[in-house]
Coordinates of C-alpha atoms in Angstrom, one line a residue:
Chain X
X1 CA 0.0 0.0 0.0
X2 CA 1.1 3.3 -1.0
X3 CA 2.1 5.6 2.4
X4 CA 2.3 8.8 0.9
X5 CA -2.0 8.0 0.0
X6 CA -2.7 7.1 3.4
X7 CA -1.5 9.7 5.0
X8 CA -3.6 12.3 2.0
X9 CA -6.0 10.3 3.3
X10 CA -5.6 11.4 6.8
X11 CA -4.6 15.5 6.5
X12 CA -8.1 15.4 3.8
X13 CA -9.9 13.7 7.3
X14 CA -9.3 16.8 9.6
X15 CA -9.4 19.2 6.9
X16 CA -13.2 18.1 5.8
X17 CA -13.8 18.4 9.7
X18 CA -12.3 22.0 10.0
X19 CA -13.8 23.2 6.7
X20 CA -17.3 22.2 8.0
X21 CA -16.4 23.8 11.9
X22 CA -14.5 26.5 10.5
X23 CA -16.6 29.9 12.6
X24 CA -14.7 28.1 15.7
X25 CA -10.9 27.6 16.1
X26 CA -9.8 24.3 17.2
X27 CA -8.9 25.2 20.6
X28 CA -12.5 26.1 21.3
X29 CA -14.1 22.8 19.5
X30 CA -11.8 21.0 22.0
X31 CA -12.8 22.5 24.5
X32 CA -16.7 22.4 23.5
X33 CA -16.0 18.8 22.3
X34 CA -15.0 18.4 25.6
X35 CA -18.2 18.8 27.1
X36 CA -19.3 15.3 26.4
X37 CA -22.5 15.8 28.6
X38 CA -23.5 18.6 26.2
X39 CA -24.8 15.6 23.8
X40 CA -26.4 13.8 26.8
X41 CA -27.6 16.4 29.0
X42 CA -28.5 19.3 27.1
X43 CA -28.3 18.7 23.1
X44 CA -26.5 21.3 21.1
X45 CA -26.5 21.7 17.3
X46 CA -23.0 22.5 17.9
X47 CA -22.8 19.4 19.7
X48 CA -24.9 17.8 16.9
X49 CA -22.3 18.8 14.4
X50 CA -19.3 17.6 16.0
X51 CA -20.4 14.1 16.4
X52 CA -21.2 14.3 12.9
X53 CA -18.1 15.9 12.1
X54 CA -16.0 13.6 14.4
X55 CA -17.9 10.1 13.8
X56 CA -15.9 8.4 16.7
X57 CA -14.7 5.5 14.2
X58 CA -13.2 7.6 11.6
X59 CA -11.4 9.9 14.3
X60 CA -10.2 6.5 16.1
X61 CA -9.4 5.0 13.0
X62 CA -7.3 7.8 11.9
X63 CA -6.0 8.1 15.4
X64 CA -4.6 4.0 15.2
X65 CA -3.5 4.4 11.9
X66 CA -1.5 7.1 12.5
X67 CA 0.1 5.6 15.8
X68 CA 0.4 2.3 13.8
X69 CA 2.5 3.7 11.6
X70 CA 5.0 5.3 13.6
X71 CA 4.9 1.4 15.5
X72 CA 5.7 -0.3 12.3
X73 CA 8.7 2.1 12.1
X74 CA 10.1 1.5 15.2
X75 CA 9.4 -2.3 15.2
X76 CA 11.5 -2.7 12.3
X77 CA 13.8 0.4 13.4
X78 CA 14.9 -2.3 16.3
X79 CA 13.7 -5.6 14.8
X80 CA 16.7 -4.8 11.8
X81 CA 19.2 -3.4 14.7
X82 CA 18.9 -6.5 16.6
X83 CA 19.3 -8.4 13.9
X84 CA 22.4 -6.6 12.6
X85 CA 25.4 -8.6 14.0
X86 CA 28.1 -6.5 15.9
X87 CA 25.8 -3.1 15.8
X88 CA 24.1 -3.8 19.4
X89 CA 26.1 -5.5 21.8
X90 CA 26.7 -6.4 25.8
X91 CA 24.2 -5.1 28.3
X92 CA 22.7 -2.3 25.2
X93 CA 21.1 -5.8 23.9
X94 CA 18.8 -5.8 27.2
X95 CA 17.5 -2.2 26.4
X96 CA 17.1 -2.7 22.8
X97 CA 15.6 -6.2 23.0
X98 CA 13.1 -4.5 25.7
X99 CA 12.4 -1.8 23.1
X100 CA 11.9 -4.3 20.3
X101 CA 9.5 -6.5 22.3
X102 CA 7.2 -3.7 23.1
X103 CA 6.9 -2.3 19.6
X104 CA 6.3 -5.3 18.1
X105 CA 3.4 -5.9 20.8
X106 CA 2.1 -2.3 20.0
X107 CA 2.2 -3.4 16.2
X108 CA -0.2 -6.3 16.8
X109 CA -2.2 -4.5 19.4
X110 CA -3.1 -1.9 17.1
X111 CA -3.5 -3.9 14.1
X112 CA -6.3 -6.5 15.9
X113 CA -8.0 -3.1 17.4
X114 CA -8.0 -1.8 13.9
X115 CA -8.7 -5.4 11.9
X116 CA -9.3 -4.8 8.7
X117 CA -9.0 -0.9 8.8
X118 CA -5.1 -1.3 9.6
X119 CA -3.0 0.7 7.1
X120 CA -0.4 -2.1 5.8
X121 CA 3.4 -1.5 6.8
X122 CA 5.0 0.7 4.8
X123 CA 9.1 0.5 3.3
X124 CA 11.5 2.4 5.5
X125 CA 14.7 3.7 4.5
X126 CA 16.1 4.2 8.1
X127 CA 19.1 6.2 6.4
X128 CA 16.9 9.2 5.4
X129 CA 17.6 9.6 2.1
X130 CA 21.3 9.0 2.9
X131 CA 21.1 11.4 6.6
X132 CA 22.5 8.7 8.7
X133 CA 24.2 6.6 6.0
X134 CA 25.6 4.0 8.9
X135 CA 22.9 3.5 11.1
X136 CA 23.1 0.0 11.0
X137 CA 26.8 -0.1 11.1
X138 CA 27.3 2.6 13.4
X139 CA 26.4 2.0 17.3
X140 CA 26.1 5.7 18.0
X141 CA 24.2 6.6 15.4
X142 CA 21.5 3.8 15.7
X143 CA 21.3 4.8 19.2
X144 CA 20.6 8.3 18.0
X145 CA 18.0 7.5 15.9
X146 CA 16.3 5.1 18.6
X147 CA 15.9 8.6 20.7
X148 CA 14.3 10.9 18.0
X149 CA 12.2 8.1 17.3
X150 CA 11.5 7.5 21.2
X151 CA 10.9 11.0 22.1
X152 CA 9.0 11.7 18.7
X153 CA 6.9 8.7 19.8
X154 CA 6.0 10.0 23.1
X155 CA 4.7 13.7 21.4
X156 CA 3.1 12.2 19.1
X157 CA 0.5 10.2 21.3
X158 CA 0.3 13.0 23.6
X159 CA -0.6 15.1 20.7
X160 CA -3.3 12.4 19.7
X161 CA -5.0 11.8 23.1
X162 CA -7.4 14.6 22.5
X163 CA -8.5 13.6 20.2
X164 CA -9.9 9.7 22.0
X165 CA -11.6 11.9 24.7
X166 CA -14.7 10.3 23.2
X167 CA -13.5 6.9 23.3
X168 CA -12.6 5.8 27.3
X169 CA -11.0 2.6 25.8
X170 CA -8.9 3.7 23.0
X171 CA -7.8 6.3 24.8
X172 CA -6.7 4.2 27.9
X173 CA -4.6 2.0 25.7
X174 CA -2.9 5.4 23.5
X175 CA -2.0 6.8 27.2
X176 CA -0.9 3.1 28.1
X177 CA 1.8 2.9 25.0
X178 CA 2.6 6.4 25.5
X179 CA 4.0 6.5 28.9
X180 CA 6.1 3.7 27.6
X181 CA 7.9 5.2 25.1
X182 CA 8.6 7.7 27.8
X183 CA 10.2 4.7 29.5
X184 CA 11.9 3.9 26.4
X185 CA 13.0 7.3 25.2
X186 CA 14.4 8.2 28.6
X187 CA 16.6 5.2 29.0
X188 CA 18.0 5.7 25.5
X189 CA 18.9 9.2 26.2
X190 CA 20.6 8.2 29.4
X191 CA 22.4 5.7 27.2
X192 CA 23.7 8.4 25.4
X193 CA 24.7 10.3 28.2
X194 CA 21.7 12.3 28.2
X195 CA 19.1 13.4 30.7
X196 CA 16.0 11.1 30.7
X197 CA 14.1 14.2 30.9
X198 CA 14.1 16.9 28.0
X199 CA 16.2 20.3 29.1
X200 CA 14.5 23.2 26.8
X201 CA 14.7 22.0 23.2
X202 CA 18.1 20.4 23.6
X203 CA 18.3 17.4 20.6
X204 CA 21.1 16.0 21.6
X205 CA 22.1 16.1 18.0
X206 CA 18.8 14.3 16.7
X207 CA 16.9 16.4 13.8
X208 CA 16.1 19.9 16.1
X209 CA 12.6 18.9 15.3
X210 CA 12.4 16.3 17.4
X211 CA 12.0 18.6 19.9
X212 CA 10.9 22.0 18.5
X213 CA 8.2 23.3 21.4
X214 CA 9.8 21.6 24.1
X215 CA 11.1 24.6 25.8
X216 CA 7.6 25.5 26.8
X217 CA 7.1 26.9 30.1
X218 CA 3.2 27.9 30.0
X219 CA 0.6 25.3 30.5
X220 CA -2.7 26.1 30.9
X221 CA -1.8 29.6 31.1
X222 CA 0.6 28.6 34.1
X223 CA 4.5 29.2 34.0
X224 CA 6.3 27.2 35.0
X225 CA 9.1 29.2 36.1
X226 CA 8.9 29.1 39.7
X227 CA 11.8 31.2 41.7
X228 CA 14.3 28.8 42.9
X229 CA 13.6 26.2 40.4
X230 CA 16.0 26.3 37.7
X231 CA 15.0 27.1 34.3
X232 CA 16.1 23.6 32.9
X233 CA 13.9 22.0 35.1
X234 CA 10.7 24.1 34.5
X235 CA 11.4 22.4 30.6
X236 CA 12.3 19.3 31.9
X237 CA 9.0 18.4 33.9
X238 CA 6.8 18.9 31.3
X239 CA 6.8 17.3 27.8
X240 CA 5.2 19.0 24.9
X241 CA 2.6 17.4 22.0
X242 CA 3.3 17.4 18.3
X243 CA 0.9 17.7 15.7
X244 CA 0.4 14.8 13.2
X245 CA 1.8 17.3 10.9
X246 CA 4.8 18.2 12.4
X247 CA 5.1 14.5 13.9
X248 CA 4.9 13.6 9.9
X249 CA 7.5 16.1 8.9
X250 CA 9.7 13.8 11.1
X251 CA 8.8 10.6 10.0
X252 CA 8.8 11.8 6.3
X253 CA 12.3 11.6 5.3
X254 CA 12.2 7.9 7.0
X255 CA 9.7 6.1 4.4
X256 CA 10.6 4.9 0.7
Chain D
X1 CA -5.7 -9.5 24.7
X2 CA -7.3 -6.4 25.8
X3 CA -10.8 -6.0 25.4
X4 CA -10.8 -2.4 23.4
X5 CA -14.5 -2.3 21.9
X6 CA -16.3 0.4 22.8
X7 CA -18.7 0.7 25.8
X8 CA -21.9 2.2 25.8
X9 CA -23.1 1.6 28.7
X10 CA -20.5 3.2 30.6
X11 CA -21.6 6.6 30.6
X12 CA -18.8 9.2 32.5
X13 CA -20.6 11.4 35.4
X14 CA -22.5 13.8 33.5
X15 CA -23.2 16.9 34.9
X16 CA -25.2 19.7 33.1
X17 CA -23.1 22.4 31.3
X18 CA -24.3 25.9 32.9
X19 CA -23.7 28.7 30.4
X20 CA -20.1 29.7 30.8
X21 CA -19.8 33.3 32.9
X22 CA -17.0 35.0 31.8
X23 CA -14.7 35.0 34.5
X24 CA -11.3 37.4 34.7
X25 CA -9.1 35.5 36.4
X26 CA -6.3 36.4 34.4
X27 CA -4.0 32.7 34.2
X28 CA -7.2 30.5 35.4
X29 CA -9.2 31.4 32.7
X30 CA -10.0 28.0 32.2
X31 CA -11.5 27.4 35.5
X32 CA -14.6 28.3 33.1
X33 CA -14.8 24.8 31.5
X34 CA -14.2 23.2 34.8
X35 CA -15.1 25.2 38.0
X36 CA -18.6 25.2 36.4
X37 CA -19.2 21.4 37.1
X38 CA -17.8 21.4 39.9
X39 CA -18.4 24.4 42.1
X40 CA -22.3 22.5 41.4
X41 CA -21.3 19.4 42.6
X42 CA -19.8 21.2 46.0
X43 CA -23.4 22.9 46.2
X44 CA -25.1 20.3 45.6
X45 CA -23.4 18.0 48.1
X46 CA -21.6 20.2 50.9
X47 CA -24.7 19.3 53.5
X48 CA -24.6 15.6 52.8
X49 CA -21.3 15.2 53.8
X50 CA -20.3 12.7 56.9
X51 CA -20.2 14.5 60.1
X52 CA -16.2 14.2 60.4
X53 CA -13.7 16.4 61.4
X54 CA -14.2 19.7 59.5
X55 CA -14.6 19.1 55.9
X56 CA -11.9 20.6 53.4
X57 CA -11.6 20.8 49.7
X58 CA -13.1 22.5 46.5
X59 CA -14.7 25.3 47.5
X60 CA -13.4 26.4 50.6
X61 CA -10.7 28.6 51.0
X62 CA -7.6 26.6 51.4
X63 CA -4.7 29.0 52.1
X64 CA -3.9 26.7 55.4
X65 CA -2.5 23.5 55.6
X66 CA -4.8 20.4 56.2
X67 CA -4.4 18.6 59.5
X68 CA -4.3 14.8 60.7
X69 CA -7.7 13.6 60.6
X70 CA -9.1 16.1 58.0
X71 CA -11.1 14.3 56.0
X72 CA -10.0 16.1 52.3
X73 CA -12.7 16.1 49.8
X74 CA -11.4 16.2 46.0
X75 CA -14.5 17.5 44.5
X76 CA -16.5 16.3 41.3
X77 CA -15.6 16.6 37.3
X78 CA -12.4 17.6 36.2
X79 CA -11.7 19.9 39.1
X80 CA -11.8 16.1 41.5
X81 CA -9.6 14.5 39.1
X82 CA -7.1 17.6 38.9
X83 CA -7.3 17.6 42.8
X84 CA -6.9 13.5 42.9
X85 CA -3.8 14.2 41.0
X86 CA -2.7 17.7 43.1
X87 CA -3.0 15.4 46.1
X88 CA -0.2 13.0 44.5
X89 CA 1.8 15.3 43.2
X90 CA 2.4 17.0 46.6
X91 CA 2.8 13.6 48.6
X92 CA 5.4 12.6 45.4
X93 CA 7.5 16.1 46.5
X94 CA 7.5 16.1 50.1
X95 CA 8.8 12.5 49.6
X96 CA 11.5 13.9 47.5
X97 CA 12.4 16.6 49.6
X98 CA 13.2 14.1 52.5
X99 CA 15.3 12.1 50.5
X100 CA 17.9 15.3 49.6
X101 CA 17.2 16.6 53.3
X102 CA 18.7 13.3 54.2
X103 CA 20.6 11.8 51.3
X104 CA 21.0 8.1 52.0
X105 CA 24.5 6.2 52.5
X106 CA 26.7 6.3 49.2
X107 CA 24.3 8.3 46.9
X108 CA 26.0 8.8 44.1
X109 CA 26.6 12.4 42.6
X110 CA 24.2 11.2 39.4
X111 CA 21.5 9.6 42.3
X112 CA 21.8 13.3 44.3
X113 CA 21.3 14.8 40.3
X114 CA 18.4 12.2 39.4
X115 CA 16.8 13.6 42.6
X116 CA 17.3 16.6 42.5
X117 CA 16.0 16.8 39.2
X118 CA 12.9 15.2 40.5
X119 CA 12.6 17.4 43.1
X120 CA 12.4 20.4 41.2
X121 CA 10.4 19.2 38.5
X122 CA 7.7 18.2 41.1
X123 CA 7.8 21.7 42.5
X124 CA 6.6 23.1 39.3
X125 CA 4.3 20.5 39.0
X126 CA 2.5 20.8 42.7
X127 CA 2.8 24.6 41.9
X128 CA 0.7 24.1 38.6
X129 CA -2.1 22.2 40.2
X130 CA -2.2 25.0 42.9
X131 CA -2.7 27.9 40.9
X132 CA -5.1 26.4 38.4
X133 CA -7.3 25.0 41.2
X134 CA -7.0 28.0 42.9
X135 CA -10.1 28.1 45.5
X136 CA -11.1 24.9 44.3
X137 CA -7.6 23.2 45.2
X138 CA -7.2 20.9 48.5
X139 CA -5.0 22.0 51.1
X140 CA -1.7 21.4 51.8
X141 CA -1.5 17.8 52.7
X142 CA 0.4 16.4 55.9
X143 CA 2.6 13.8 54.7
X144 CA 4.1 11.4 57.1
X145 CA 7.2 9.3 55.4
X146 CA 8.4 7.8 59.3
X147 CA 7.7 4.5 57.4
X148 CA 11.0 5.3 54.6
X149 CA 14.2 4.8 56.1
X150 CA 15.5 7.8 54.4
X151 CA 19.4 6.7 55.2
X152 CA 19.1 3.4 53.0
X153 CA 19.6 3.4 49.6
X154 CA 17.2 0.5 48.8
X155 CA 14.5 1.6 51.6
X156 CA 14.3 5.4 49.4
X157 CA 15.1 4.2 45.5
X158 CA 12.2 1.3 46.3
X159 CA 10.2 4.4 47.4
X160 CA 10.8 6.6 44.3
X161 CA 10.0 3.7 42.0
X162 CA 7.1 2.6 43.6
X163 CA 6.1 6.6 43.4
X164 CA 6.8 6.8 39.6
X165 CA 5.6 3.9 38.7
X166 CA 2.2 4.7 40.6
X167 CA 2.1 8.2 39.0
X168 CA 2.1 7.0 35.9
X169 CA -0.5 4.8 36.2
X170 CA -2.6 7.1 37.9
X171 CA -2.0 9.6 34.9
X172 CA -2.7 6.6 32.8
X173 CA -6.0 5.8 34.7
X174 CA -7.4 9.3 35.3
X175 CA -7.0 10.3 31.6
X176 CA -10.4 9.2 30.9
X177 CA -12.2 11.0 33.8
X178 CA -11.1 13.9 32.5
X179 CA -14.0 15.8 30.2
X180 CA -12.0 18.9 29.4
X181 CA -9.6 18.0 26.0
X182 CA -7.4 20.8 27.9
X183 CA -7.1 19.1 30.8
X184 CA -6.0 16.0 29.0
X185 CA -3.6 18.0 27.1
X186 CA -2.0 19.3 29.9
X187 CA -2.1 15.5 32.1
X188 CA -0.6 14.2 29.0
X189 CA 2.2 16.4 29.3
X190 CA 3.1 15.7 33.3
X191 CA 2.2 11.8 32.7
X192 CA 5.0 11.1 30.5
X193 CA 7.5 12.6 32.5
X194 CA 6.6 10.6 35.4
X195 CA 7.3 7.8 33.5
X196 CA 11.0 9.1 32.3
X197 CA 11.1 9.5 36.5
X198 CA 10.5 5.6 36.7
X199 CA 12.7 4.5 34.6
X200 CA 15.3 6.5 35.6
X201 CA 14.6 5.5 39.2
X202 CA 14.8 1.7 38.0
X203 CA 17.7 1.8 36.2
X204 CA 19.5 3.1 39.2
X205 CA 17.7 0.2 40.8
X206 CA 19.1 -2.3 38.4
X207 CA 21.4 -1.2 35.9
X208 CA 21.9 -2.3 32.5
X209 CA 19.1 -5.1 32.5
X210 CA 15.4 -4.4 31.2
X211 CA 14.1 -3.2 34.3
X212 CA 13.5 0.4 33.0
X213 CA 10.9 -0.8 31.7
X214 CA 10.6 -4.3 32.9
X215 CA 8.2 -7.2 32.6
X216 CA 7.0 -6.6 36.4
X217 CA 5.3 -2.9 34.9
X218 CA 4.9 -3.0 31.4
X219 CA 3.1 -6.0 30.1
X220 CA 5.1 -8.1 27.3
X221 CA 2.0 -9.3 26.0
X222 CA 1.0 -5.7 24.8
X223 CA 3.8 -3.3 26.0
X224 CA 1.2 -1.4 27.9
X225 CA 2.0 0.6 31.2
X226 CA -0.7 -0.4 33.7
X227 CA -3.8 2.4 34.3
X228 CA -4.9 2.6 37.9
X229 CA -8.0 4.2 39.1
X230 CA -8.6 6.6 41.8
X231 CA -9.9 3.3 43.7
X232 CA -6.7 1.6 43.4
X233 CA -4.0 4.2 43.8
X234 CA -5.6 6.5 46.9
X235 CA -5.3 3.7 49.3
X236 CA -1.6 3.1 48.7
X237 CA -1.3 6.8 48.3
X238 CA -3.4 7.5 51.8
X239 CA -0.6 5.4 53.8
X240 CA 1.6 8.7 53.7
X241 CA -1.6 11.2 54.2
X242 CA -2.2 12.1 57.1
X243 CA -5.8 13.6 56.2
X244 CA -8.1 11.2 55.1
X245 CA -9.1 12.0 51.0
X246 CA -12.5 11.5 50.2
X247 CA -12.5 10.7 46.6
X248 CA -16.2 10.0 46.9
X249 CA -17.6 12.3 44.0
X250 CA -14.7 11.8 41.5
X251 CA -16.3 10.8 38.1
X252 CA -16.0 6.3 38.2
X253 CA -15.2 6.6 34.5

């Protein structure tokens, strides 16, 4: 199947759904979205339109597809590395092996909760278009590649989870993997002689993508810059979302 | 496998939406979409509550401390689960501030750095849930750790695990209470760094193995971190809490 069609597929989604909301930002049809009694308790035709709009399947659908994606990627990221004789060795093989267990499992999760609506896996070309020409000869590098794809992992669910607020289940299971690969990402960063946690937008040499945003220090209208508290960790305790389009932007470079 | 079909007869607590009155409270602007559902829960309820030692919690003014024996109500809607999480968040810090008061035999300059970092991470996140709760927020909670043995190594990093690990799936858990897309946001964003704090905190416990991340937590089957409910996590949390916390209007899910 043809990547670059599914993921048309997806972008065309959202915009058909912001086309036909478009007199409120998104920010406010979250927050009105939010108010999931407002279809029960008091009916809305806003709230009318928005289940319309966001028919829970096609939103969850597009949610799983989405995550599946990025899990195909990393399964194979590590499935290849481990398999690569000489690029992972000693104790690394317990971190990676742990890493390639889990994304395998959140491969086949996703793919039984999505059955027959699973996007197939796609062809990787883990060098980028020649960007990291030895990653699978290279320890340093593979390792490098294991955090962007870690940490882009972990924004990319949190930017996602908003979007299940309808669906108690799915969402469960999306903040279930996503903590995860926030065990993942910060055990490969430590492994590189990193911070588990994320200091400002610091990318420790991955694409500065990775972690554009992560210097925030406002959430929910609160700083968190705190006298006495230094600045790195007012970055460091809070992890920032990425858009599917940004999230995509990442991943781009990393598919045939 | 995990059972993920959806559930329809599982409604969440529904309470009515009131129209939104503007309020100016400069940086707690959202309060709107969440002080409304539960500032009528608190009306609603405040003369039902169990004659106890005086009540405190959303609503009340809580610029004091709590005291042993208060019996700590979290509220309803989003504002409960924000103070269900508040509540662990400030037992989390107190616990870390004991452990650099006291810093156990032999920790390491990265340990004393890991905790430190902890420590002032928490800060900002117990500072966050106080200013966005405002008046709805709980009080000060009394934490009593006299059951750590803050000079043991094993006794404190067994501690901080068991915290991390139990934040995360409290995050994981309380998600789905949560019927604000804001509020999600913004739990999304402290939940995954309290799982970088647990496996941190277990790969000090056991380096160089899986344990970051290990079978005990994180299911093989699926690679899923648990999700705990309010039901599961209070009691463990309550052992350090002096006040009793009466999670008894939180949304069940």
């Amino acid at each position: 199947m043809n990547l670059q069609n599914i993921l048309n597929e997806i972008e065309q989604v959202d915009s058909e759904v912001y086309d036909r909301l478009k007199h409120v930002s998104r920010r406010n049809m979250f927050s009105m979205f939010a108010k999931k009694a407002a279809s029960v308790a008091a009916p809305t035709l806003l709230a009318s339109a928005l289940n319309k709009a966001y028919a829970q399947s096609d939103v969850v659908v597009d949610v799983l597809n989405f995550a599946l994606t990025l899990e195909y990627l990393e399964a194979e990221f590590y499935n290849v590395g481990m398999d690569t004789p000489g690029l992972i060795i000693n104790l690394d093989r317990n971190v990676f092996g742990q890493l390639q267990k889990h994304e395998n499992a959140h491969v086949n999760l996703l793919k039984s909760v999505l059955g027959g609506r699973a996007v197939s896996k796609p062809r990787f070309d883990f060098t980028a278009k020649g960007a990291f020409p030895d990653v699978f000869r290279n320890f340093k590098t593979f390792a490098l590649l294991a955090q962007a794809f870690e940490d882009t992992g972990v924004r990319a669910y949190k930017g996602q989870a908003p979007r299940l607020i309808m669906d108690d289940p799915i969402l469960t299971t999306a903040l279930r993997i996503h903590s995860v690969e926030a065990r993942h990402a910060a055990r490969v960063r430590e492994l590189r002689g990193l911070k588990g946690w994320i200091t400002g937008n610091e990318s420790g040499g991955a694409p500065p993508a990775v972690y554009a945003g992560e210097e925030a220090v406002t959430h929910l209208e609160v700083s968190s810059l705190i006298p006495g508290v230094p600045y790195s960790a007012s970055t460091e305790a809070w992890d920032e979302p990425l858009s599917k389009e940004d999230v995509l932007k990442i991943v781009m470079p990393f598919l045939e | 496998m995990e059972q993920l079909h959806k559930d329809p007869a599982s409604p969440k607590q529904r309470v009515s939406v009131l129209p939104v009155v503007p309020v100016n409270i400069g940086r707690r602007w959202f309060m709107r979409y969440v002080g409304v559902t539960a500032a009528g829960g608190v009306l609603l309820s405040s003369c039902a509550q169990e004659n106890l030692n005086p009540i405190t919690g959303p609503g009340e003014t809580s610029m004091r401390g709590g005291r042993a024996g208060d019996v700590v109500e979290l509220g309803s809607g989003d504002i409960g689960v924000l103070n269900y999480a508040y509540a662990l968040e400030q037992a989390e810090l107190r616990f870390l501030e004991l452990v650099l008061d006291t810093r156990y035999d032999g920790m390491s300059t990265k340990e004393f750095q890991v905790f430190k970092d902890l420590r002032d991470q928490e800060i900002t996140h117990v500072d966050f849930f106080e200013a966005v709760l405002g008046s709805f927020a709980i009080p000060k909670l009394t934490l009593d750790y006299s059951s750590v043995n803050f000079r043991n190594r094993d006794s404190v990093l067994t501690t901080a695990r068991n915290f991390a690990d139990l934040a995360t799936a409290a995050y994981n858990g309380a998600g789905q209470l949560l019927t604000d897309a804001n509020n999600l946001a913004t739990a999304g964003k402290i939940v995954s760094v309290e799982a970088r704090h647990a496996s941190v905190i277990r790969e000090l416990i056991a380096p160089g193995s899986t344990y970051f991340a290990g079978d005990d937590v994180v299911d093989p089957a699926t690679g899923l971190d648990p999700a705990k409910m309010p039901g599961e996590v209070l009691p463990v949390a309550q052992q350090f809490i002096k006040e009793i916390i009466s999670a008894s209007r939180l949304p069940m899910a």
